[in-house]
Short mmCIF file of C-alpha atoms and ligand atoms in Angstrom, two decimals:
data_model
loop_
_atom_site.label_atom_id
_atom_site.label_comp_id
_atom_site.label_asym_id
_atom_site.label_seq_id
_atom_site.Cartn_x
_atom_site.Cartn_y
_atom_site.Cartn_z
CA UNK A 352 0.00 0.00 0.00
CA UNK A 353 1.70 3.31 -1.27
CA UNK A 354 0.64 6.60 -3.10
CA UNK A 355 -0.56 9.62 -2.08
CA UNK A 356 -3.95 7.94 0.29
CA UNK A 357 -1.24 6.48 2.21
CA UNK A 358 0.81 9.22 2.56
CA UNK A 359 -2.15 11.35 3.64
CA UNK A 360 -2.81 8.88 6.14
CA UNK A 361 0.59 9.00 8.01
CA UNK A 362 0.63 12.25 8.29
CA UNK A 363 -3.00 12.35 9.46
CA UNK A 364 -1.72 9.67 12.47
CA UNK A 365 1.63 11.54 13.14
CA UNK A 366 -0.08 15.15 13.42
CA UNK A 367 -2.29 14.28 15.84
CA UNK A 368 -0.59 11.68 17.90
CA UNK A 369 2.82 11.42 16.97
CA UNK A 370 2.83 8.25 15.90
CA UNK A 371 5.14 7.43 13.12
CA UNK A 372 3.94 5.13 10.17
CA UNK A 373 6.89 4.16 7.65
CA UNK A 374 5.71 2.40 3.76
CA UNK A 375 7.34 -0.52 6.13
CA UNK A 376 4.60 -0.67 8.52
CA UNK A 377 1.85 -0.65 5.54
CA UNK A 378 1.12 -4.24 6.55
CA UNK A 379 -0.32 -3.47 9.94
CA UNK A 380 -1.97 -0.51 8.72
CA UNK A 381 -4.07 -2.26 6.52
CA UNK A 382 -4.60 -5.27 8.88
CA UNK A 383 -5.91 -2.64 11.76
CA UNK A 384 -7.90 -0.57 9.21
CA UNK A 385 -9.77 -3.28 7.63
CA UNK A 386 -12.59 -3.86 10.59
CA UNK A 387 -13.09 0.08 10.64
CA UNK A 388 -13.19 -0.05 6.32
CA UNK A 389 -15.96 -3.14 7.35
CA UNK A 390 -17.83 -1.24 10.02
CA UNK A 391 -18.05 2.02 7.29
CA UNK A 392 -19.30 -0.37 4.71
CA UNK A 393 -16.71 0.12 2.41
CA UNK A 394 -15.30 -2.56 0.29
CA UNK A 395 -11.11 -2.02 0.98
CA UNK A 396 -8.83 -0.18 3.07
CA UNK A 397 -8.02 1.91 -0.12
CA UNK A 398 -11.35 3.10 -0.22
CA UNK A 399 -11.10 4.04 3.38
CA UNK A 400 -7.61 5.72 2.97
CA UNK A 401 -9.13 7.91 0.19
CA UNK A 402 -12.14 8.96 2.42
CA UNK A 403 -9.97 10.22 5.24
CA UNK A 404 -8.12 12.04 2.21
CA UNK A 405 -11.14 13.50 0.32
CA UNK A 406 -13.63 14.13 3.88
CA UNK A 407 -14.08 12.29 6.52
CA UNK A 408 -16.07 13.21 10.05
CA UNK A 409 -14.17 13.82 13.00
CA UNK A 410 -15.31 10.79 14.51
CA UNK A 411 -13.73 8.56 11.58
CA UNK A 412 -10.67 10.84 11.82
CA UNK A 413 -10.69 9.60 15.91
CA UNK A 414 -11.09 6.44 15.34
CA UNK A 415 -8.08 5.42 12.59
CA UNK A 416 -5.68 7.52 14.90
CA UNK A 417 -6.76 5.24 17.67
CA UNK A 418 -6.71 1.92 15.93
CA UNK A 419 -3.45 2.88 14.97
CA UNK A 420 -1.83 3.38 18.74
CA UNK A 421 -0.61 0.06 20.64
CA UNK A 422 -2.78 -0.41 24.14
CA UNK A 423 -0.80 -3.50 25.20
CA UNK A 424 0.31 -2.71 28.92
CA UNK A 425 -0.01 -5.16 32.25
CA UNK A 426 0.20 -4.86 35.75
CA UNK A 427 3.70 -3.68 37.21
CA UNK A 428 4.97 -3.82 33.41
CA UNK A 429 8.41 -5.09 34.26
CA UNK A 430 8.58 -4.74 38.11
CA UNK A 431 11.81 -2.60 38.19
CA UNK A 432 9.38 0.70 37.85
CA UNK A 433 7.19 0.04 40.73
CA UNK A 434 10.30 -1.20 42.75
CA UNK A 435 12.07 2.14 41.96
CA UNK A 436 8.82 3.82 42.91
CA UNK A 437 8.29 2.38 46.31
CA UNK A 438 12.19 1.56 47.02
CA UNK A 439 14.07 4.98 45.72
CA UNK A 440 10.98 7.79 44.98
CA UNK A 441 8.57 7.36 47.39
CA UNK A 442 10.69 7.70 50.92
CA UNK A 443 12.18 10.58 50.17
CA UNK A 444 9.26 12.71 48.34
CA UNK A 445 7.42 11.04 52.09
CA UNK A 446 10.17 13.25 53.69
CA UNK A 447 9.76 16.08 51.59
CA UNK A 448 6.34 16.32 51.76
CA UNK A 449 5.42 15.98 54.93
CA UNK A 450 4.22 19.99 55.67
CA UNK A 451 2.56 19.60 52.48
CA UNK A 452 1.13 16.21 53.41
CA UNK A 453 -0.19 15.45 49.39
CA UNK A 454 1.64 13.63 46.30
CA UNK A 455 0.89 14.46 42.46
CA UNK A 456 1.30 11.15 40.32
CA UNK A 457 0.72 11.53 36.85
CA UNK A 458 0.18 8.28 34.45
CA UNK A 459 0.60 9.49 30.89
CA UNK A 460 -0.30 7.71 27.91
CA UNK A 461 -2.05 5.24 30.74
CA UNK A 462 -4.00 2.57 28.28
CA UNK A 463 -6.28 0.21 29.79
CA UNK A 464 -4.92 1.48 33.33
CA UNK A 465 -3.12 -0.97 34.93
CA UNK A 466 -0.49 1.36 35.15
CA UNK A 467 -1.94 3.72 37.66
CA UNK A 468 -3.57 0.81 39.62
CA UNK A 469 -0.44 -0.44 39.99
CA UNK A 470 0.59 3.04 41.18
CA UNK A 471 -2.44 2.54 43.79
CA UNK A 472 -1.68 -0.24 45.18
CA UNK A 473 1.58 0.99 46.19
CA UNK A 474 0.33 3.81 47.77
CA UNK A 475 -2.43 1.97 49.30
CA UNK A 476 -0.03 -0.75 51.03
CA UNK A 477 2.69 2.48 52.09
CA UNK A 478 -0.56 3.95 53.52
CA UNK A 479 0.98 3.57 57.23
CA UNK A 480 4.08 6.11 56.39
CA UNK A 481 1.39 8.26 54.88
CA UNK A 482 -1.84 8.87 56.87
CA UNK A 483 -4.26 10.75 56.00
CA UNK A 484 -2.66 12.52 52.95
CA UNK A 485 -4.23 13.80 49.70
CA UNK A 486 -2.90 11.21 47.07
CA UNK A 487 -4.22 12.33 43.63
CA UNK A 488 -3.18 9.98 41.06
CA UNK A 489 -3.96 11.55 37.20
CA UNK A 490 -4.52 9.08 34.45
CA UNK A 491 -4.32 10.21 31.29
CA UNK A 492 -4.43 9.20 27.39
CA UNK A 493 -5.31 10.19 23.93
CA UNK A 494 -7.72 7.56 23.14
CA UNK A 495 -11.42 7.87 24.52
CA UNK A 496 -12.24 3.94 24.19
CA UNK A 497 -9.12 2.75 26.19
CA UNK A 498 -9.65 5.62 29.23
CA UNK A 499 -13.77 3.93 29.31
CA UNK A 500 -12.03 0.65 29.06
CA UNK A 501 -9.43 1.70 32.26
CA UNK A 502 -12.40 3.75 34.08
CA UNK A 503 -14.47 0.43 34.18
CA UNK A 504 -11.45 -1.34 35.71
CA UNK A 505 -12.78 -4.75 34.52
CA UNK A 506 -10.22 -7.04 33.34
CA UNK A 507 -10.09 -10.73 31.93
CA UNK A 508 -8.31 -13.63 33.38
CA UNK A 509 -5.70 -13.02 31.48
CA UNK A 510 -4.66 -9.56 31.96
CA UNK A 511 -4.98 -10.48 35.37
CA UNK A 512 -3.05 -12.52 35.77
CA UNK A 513 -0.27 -10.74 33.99
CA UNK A 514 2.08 -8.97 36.51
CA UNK A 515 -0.20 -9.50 39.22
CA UNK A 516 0.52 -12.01 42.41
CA UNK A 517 -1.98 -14.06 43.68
CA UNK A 518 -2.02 -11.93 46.74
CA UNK A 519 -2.65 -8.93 45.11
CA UNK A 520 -5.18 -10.28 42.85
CA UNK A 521 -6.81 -11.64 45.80
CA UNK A 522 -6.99 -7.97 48.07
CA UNK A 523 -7.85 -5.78 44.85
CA UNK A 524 -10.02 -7.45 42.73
CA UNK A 525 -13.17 -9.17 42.73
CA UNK A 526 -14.57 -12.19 40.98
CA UNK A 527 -17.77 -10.27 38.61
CA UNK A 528 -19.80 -12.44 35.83
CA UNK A 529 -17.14 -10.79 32.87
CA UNK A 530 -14.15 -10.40 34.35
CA UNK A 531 -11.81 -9.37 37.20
CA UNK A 532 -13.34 -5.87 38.37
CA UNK A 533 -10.79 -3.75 40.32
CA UNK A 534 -12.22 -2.88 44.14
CA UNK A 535 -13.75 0.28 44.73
CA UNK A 536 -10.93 1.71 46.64
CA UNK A 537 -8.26 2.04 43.84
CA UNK A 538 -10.65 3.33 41.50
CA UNK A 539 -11.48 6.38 43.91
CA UNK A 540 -8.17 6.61 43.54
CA UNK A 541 -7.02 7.49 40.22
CA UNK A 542 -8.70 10.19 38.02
CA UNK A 543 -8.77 9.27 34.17
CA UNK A 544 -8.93 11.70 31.96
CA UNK A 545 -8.33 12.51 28.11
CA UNK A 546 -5.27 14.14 26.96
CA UNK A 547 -2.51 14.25 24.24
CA UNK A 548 0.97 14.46 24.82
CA UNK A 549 0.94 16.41 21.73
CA UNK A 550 -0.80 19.40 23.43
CA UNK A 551 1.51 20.06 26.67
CA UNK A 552 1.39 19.44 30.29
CA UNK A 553 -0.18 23.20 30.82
CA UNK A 554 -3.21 22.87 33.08
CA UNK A 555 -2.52 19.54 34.49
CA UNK A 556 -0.30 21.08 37.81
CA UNK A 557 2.75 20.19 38.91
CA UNK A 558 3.44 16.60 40.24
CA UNK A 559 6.00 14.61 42.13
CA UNK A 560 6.18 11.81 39.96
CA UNK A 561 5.30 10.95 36.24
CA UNK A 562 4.96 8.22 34.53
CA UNK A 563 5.44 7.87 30.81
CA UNK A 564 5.94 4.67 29.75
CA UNK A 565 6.22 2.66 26.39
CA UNK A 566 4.90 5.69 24.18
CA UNK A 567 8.01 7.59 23.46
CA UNK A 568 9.51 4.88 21.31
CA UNK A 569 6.68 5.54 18.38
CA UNK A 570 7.68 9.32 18.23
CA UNK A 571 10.12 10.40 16.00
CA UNK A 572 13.55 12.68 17.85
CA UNK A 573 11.59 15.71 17.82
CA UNK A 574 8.56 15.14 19.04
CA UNK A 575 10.37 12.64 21.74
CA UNK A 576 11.68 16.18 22.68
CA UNK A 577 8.85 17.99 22.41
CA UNK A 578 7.50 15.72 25.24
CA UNK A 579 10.05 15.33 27.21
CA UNK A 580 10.17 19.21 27.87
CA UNK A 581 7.04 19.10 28.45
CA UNK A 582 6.97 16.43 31.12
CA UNK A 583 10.36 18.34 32.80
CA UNK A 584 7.82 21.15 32.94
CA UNK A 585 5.25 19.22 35.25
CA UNK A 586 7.71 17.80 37.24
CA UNK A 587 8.54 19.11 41.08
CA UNK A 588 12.15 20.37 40.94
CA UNK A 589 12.75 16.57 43.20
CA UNK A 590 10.34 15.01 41.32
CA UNK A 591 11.01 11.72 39.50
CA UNK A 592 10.47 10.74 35.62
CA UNK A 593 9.87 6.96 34.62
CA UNK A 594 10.55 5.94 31.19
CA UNK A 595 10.04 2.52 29.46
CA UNK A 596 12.83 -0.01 29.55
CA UNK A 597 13.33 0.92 25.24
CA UNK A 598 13.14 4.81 26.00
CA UNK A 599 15.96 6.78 26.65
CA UNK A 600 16.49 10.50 26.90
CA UNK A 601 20.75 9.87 25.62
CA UNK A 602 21.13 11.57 22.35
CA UNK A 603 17.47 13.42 22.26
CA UNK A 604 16.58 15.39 25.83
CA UNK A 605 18.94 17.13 28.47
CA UNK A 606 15.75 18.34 30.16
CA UNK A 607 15.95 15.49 32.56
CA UNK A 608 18.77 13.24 33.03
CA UNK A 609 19.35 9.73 34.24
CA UNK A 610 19.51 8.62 38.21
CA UNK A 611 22.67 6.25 38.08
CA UNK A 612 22.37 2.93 38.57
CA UNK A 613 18.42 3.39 38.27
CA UNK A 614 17.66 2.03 34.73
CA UNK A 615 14.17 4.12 33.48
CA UNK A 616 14.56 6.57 36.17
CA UNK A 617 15.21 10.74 35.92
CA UNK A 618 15.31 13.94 37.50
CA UNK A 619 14.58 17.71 36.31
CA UNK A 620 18.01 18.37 35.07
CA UNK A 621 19.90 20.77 37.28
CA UNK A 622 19.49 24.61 36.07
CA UNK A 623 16.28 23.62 34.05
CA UNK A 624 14.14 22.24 37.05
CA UNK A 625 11.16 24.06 37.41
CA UNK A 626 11.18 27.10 38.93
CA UNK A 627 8.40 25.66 42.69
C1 LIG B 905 1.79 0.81 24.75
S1 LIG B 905 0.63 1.78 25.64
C2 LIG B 905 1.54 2.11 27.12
C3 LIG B 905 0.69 1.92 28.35
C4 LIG B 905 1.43 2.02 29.67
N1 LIG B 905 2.08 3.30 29.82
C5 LIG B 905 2.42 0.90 29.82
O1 LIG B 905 3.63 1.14 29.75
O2 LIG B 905 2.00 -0.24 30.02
C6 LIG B 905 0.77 3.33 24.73
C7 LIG B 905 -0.42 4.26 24.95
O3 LIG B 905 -0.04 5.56 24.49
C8 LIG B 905 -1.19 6.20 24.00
N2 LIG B 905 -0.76 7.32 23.15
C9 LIG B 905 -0.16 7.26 21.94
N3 LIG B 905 0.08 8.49 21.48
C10 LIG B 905 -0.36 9.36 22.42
C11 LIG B 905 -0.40 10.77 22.53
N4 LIG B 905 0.08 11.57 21.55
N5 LIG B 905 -0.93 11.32 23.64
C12 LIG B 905 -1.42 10.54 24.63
N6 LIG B 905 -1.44 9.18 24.59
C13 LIG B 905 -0.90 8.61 23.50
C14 LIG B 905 -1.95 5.11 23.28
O4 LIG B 905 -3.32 5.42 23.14
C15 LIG B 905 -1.68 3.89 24.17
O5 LIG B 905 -2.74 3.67 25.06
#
């Protein structure tokens, strides 16, 4: 699939979520357009791709940008994160805070959510060094289906049991007739709520820990700096940046830089921190 449809299409998907499509990555394209080509009654993806060229409602325009993003995520995605968080972050933003007695956590580009339960669990089982505190966890992503789909926190047997120990499966989520629903008190937790990376952190606050995993490595250099400025701009002058284990900041961002020895973790960088 080439020509000037497909073109129009890539640039479509990379304006408004920075998602890069190559003439490689035609095959998977086609293969996630053809159920929305189906549901508009058209006969092939070509006919779809020249739609979205020649007029398409906003709704259609929605919909192939979020077809196109990957949702896959699971709970404590590859433990070292959550480790860092309650092992390296937590105590001392605990000791930092503790006039203020609140943290900020920010999930961006959240998915289905298990991300920021995660997140909540923590917090819930550190509640003892932390009584009585305003926690506000913030959940965000650019695609409206996957934030109902995280909102809902209703999960199948196998995404939970992905990441998940039996313990923990057992204290935060209970047996429903479709699924695995996640208990009432992490889902007071966390806020969900609809934003692109694309547009800034302006508006959102500052917080004292964000996480930003496993969306970077679709953007192209620039926009991976774009964002990352961005994100240094939300962040507490102490407060903590997780990446996914592909990202990196080497080579594209000095806004934040690495915490030795702490693979996916970083700090404001020194002299840019934002001004508290
Ligand atoms: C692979 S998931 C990562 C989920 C989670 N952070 C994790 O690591 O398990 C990537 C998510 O990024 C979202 N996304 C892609 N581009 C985005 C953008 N420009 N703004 C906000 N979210 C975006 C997608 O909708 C998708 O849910």
């Amino acid at each position: 699939m080439t020509g000037p449809d497909y073109d129009h299409f890539c640039q479509l998907v990379r304006r408004r979520s920075g998602l890069v499509l190559t003439p490689e990555k035609a095959y998977l394209v086609s293969s996630r357009l053809a159920p929305v080509a189906r549901a508009e009654g058209l006969g092939s993806v070509e006919a779809l791709l020249t739609k979205l060229r020649t007029g398409a409602p906003e709704a259609l325009l929605q919909r192939v940008v979020d077809v196109m993003a990957t949702h896959e995520s699971y709970f404590f995605r590859d433990a070292g994160p959550f480790e860092q968080l309650s092992v390296s972050v937590l105590p001392p933003l605990i000791a930092a805070r503790q006039a203020q007695r609140s943290l900020r956590i920010w999930c961006a580009a959240c998915s289905s959510g298990q991300e920021p339960y995660s997140v909540a669990m923590i917090l819930t089982e550190m509640r003892h060094l932390i009584p009585g505190w305003k926690l506000d966890i913030l959940a965000t992503d650019m695609s409206a289906p996957i934030l109902r789909k995280a909102e809902a926190g209703l999960y199948n047997d196998f995404e939970v049991n992905r990441g998940l120990s039996e313990e923990r499966r057992a204290r935060w989520f209970r047996r429903e007739p479709d699924g695995w629903r996640v208990s009432p008190t992490l889902r007071q937790m966390v806020r969900f709520q609809p934003h692109n990376l694309l547009q800034g952190s302006a508006g959102l606050g500052v917080f004292d820990v964000v996480f930003c995993r496993n969306v970077l490595i679709y953007f192209d250099v620039d926009t991976k700096r774009q964002v990352l400025d961005q994100l240094r701009r939300a962040l507490a002058p102490d407060g903590s940046l997780l990446l996914g284990s592909a990202e990196t900041v080497l080579g594209v961002s000095d806004a934040v830089e690495p915490v030795p020895g702490l693979r996916g973790l970083y700090r404001p960088a020194r002299g840019l921190a934002r001004s508290a």
